[in-house]
CSV table of C-alpha atoms in Angstrom, one decimal:
chain,number,residue,atom,x,y,z
W,1,MET,CA,-24.9,69.9,-74.3
W,2,LYS,CA,-22.2,68.5,-76.5
W,3,GLU,CA,-23.1,67.8,-80.1
W,4,PRO,CA,-22.5,64.4,-81.8
W,5,GLY,CA,-19.2,64.3,-83.5
W,6,LYS,CA,-17.5,66.9,-81.2
W,7,PRO,CA,-14.1,65.9,-79.7
W,8,GLY,CA,-14.4,64.0,-76.4
W,9,SER,CA,-17.8,62.5,-76.9
W,10,THR,CA,-19.1,59.3,-78.4
W,11,TRP,CA,-22.8,59.0,-79.0
W,12,LEU,CA,-24.9,55.9,-79.0
W,13,THR,CA,-28.6,55.5,-79.4
W,14,SER,CA,-30.7,53.3,-77.2
W,15,SER,CA,-33.1,50.7,-78.6
W,16,VAL,CA,-35.9,53.3,-78.4
W,17,GLY,CA,-34.0,56.0,-80.2
W,18,ILE,CA,-32.8,58.0,-77.2
W,19,PRO,CA,-29.4,59.6,-77.7
W,20,LEU,CA,-27.1,58.4,-75.0
W,21,GLN,CA,-23.5,59.7,-74.5
W,22,ARG,CA,-20.7,57.3,-73.8
W,23,ALA,CA,-17.1,58.4,-73.2
W,24,THR,CA,-14.5,58.2,-70.5
W,25,PHE,CA,-13.3,60.8,-68.0
W,26,GLU,CA,-9.7,61.5,-68.0
W,27,SER,CA,-8.1,60.0,-64.9
W,28,ASP,CA,-8.7,62.4,-62.1
W,29,THR,CA,-7.6,61.1,-58.7
W,30,SER,CA,-7.2,64.6,-57.3
W,31,MET,CA,-11.0,65.2,-57.1
W,32,GLU,CA,-12.7,63.2,-54.4
W,33,LEU,CA,-16.4,62.8,-55.0
W,34,VAL,CA,-18.5,63.3,-52.0
W,35,PRO,CA,-22.2,62.7,-52.2
W,36,THR,CA,-24.5,65.5,-51.3
W,37,ALA,CA,-27.4,64.7,-48.9
W,38,ALA,CA,-29.7,64.5,-51.9
W,39,MET,CA,-27.7,61.7,-53.5
W,40,ARG,CA,-27.6,59.5,-50.5
W,41,ARG,CA,-30.0,56.6,-50.5
W,42,PRO,CA,-33.0,57.2,-48.1
W,43,ARG,CA,-33.1,54.9,-45.0
W,44,HIS,CA,-36.7,53.8,-45.7
W,45,ALA,CA,-39.5,54.5,-48.2
W,46,SER,CA,-41.4,56.9,-46.0
W,47,VAL,CA,-38.5,59.4,-46.3
W,48,MET,CA,-39.4,60.0,-49.9
W,49,ALA,CA,-43.1,60.4,-49.4
W,50,SER,CA,-42.9,62.8,-46.5
W,51,PRO,CA,-45.1,66.0,-47.0
W,52,ALA,CA,-42.3,67.8,-45.2
W,53,LEU,CA,-40.3,67.6,-48.4
W,54,ASN,CA,-42.6,70.2,-49.9
W,55,LYS,CA,-41.9,72.8,-47.1
W,56,GLY,CA,-39.7,75.5,-48.4
W,57,ARG,CA,-39.5,74.1,-51.9
W,58,TRP,CA,-38.9,76.9,-54.3
W,59,SER,CA,-38.4,76.6,-58.1
W,60,GLU,CA,-36.2,79.0,-60.0
W,61,LYS,CA,-35.8,79.0,-63.7
W,62,GLY,CA,-32.1,78.5,-64.6
W,63,ALA,CA,-31.2,77.0,-61.2
W,64,TYR,CA,-29.7,73.5,-61.0
W,65,TYR,CA,-31.4,70.7,-59.0
W,66,VAL,CA,-30.7,67.1,-58.1
W,67,VAL,CA,-33.9,65.1,-57.9
W,68,THR,CA,-34.4,61.5,-56.7
W,69,VAL,CA,-37.6,59.6,-57.5
W,70,VAL,CA,-38.2,56.2,-55.9
W,71,THR,CA,-40.6,53.4,-57.0
W,72,ALA,CA,-43.5,52.4,-54.8
W,73,SER,CA,-42.3,49.8,-52.2
W,74,ARG,CA,-38.9,49.9,-53.9
W,75,THR,CA,-40.2,47.6,-56.6
W,76,PRO,CA,-37.4,47.1,-59.2
W,77,TRP,CA,-39.6,47.8,-62.3
W,78,PHE,CA,-36.5,49.1,-64.2
W,79,ARG,CA,-34.4,46.0,-63.8
W,80,GLU,CA,-35.7,44.9,-67.2
W,81,PRO,CA,-34.5,46.9,-70.3
W,82,ARG,CA,-37.9,47.9,-71.8
W,83,PRO,CA,-39.3,49.7,-68.8
W,84,ALA,CA,-35.9,51.4,-68.1
W,85,HIS,CA,-35.8,52.6,-71.8
W,86,CYS,CA,-39.3,54.0,-71.4
W,87,ILE,CA,-38.2,55.9,-68.3
W,88,ALA,CA,-35.2,57.3,-70.2
W,89,GLY,CA,-37.6,58.4,-73.0
W,90,GLU,CA,-39.8,60.2,-70.5
W,91,LEU,CA,-36.7,62.0,-69.1
W,92,LYS,CA,-35.9,63.2,-72.6
W,93,ARG,CA,-39.5,64.2,-73.2
W,94,CYS,CA,-39.3,66.7,-70.3
W,95,GLU,CA,-36.3,68.2,-71.9
W,96,ASP,CA,-37.9,68.3,-75.4
W,97,GLU,CA,-40.8,70.2,-73.8
W,98,GLU,CA,-38.3,72.7,-72.5
W,99,ARG,CA,-39.2,72.0,-68.9
W,100,LEU,CA,-35.5,71.5,-68.1
W,101,ARG,CA,-32.1,70.8,-69.5
W,102,SER,CA,-30.7,67.5,-68.3
W,103,LEU,CA,-27.1,67.4,-67.2
W,104,ALA,CA,-27.1,63.8,-65.9
W,105,TRP,CA,-29.4,61.0,-65.0
W,106,VAL,CA,-29.4,57.3,-64.2
W,107,VAL,CA,-32.2,54.9,-64.1
W,108,MET,CA,-31.6,52.4,-61.4
W,109,PRO,CA,-33.8,49.3,-60.8
W,110,ASP,CA,-36.0,51.0,-58.2
W,111,HIS,CA,-35.2,54.7,-58.5
W,112,VAL,CA,-34.0,57.6,-60.7
W,113,HIS,CA,-31.4,60.3,-60.0
W,114,TRP,CA,-31.6,63.3,-62.2
W,115,LEU,CA,-29.5,66.5,-62.3
W,116,PHE,CA,-31.0,69.3,-64.4
W,117,GLU,CA,-31.2,73.0,-65.0
W,118,LEU,CA,-34.8,74.0,-64.5
W,119,GLY,CA,-36.6,75.6,-67.5
W,120,ASP,CA,-40.3,76.5,-67.8
W,121,GLY,CA,-42.6,75.6,-64.9
W,122,SER,CA,-41.8,74.4,-61.4
W,123,ILE,CA,-40.0,71.3,-60.2
W,124,SER,CA,-43.3,69.9,-58.9
W,125,GLN,CA,-45.0,70.4,-62.3
W,126,CYS,CA,-42.1,68.8,-64.1
W,127,LEU,CA,-42.0,65.8,-61.8
W,128,GLN,CA,-45.7,65.4,-61.8
W,129,ALA,CA,-45.7,65.2,-65.6
W,130,PHE,CA,-42.8,62.8,-65.6
W,131,LYS,CA,-44.2,60.5,-63.0
W,132,SER,CA,-47.7,60.3,-64.3
W,133,ARG,CA,-46.7,59.7,-67.9
W,134,SER,CA,-44.0,57.2,-67.1
W,135,ALA,CA,-46.3,55.3,-64.7
W,136,ARG,CA,-48.8,54.8,-67.5
W,137,VAL,CA,-46.2,53.5,-69.8
W,138,VAL,CA,-44.6,51.2,-67.3
W,139,ASN,CA,-47.9,49.8,-66.2
W,140,GLU,CA,-48.8,49.1,-69.9
W,141,ILE,CA,-45.5,47.3,-70.4
W,142,VAL,CA,-45.7,45.1,-67.3
W,143,GLY,CA,-49.4,44.5,-67.7
W,144,ARG,CA,-50.7,45.9,-64.4
W,145,ALA,CA,-52.4,48.8,-62.8
W,146,GLY,CA,-51.4,50.7,-59.7
W,147,PRO,CA,-48.8,53.1,-58.4
W,148,VAL,CA,-45.3,52.9,-59.9
W,149,TRP,CA,-43.8,55.7,-57.9
W,150,GLN,CA,-43.8,56.7,-54.3
W,151,ALA,CA,-45.6,59.9,-53.5
W,152,GLY,CA,-43.3,62.9,-53.6
W,153,PHE,CA,-39.7,63.2,-54.5
W,154,HIS,CA,-36.5,64.5,-53.0
W,155,ASP,CA,-34.8,67.5,-54.4
W,156,HIS,CA,-31.7,69.5,-53.7
W,157,ARG,CA,-30.8,72.8,-55.2
W,158,VAL,CA,-27.2,72.8,-56.2
W,159,ARG,CA,-25.4,75.7,-54.6
W,160,SER,CA,-23.0,78.0,-56.5
W,161,HIS,CA,-20.0,76.5,-54.7
W,162,GLU,CA,-21.0,72.9,-55.6
W,163,ASP,CA,-19.4,71.4,-58.7
W,164,LEU,CA,-21.9,70.3,-61.3
W,165,ARG,CA,-19.5,68.0,-63.0
W,166,SER,CA,-18.7,66.2,-59.8
W,167,GLN,CA,-22.4,65.8,-59.0
W,168,ALA,CA,-23.1,64.5,-62.5
W,169,ARG,CA,-20.2,62.0,-62.2
W,170,TYR,CA,-21.4,60.8,-58.8
W,171,ILE,CA,-25.0,60.3,-60.1
W,172,VAL,CA,-24.0,58.2,-63.1
W,173,ARG,CA,-21.6,56.0,-61.0
W,174,ASN,CA,-24.5,54.7,-59.0
W,175,PRO,CA,-24.6,51.3,-60.9
W,176,LEU,CA,-20.9,50.8,-60.1
W,177,ARG,CA,-21.4,51.5,-56.4
W,178,ARG,CA,-24.5,49.2,-56.2
W,179,GLY,CA,-22.5,46.4,-57.9
W,180,LEU,CA,-24.8,46.2,-60.9
W,181,VAL,CA,-21.9,46.3,-63.3
W,182,GLU,CA,-18.1,46.4,-63.2
W,183,ARG,CA,-17.8,49.0,-65.9
W,184,LEU,CA,-20.1,51.9,-66.4
W,185,ASP,CA,-20.2,51.3,-70.2
W,186,HIS,CA,-21.8,48.0,-69.4
W,187,TYR,CA,-24.8,49.8,-67.9
W,188,PRO,CA,-27.2,51.2,-70.6
W,189,HIS,CA,-29.5,53.5,-68.7
W,190,TRP,CA,-27.6,56.7,-68.0
W,191,TYR,CA,-26.7,60.0,-69.5
W,192,CYS,CA,-24.1,62.6,-68.6
W,193,GLU,CA,-23.4,65.9,-70.4
W,194,TRP,CA,-19.7,65.4,-69.5
W,195,PRO,CA,-17.7,62.2,-70.2
W,196,ALA,CA,-18.1,59.6,-67.4
W,197,ASP,CA,-15.4,57.0,-66.7
W,198,ALA,CA,-16.0,53.4,-67.4
């Protein structure tokens, strides 16, 4: 992870004290970004909750994974800044606990995409901790009780031939593709280890 003050990175801090990197990619029109299956939006909610997603799931320390977690009924809990900041805080907390090392993430209104290198524990343990803790916080903020997340999550192990930087860039550009902002630097809820274009 780049350190604050190193060339090529500009660091900001969110309103809840989470360090967020902001910078620009150099123009790179030669690299076409093609989403992996894990990054494509599911057709319907039941895709994410399917028990079949657990079949063949294998966690390996040091391996890279792309994970997508979707809110229950696709409710846009994170459209408002405060719940979205809390989600960002819980993502960082998993890293602070050495469960993983985040390479990129974006908090969308109704889902989260996350690229990380797995640390201690399994993917399921990490996601269980993230989802349960973030659900408690979000429910407290919005003054309700009940599920925040769909059951399960979708994960994709990044293969050795896949480009981590391209995957990270694709993830953080989600707000642009969804039309939420015209420039990425106008969207506050993302992180990328590499610079990401505005």
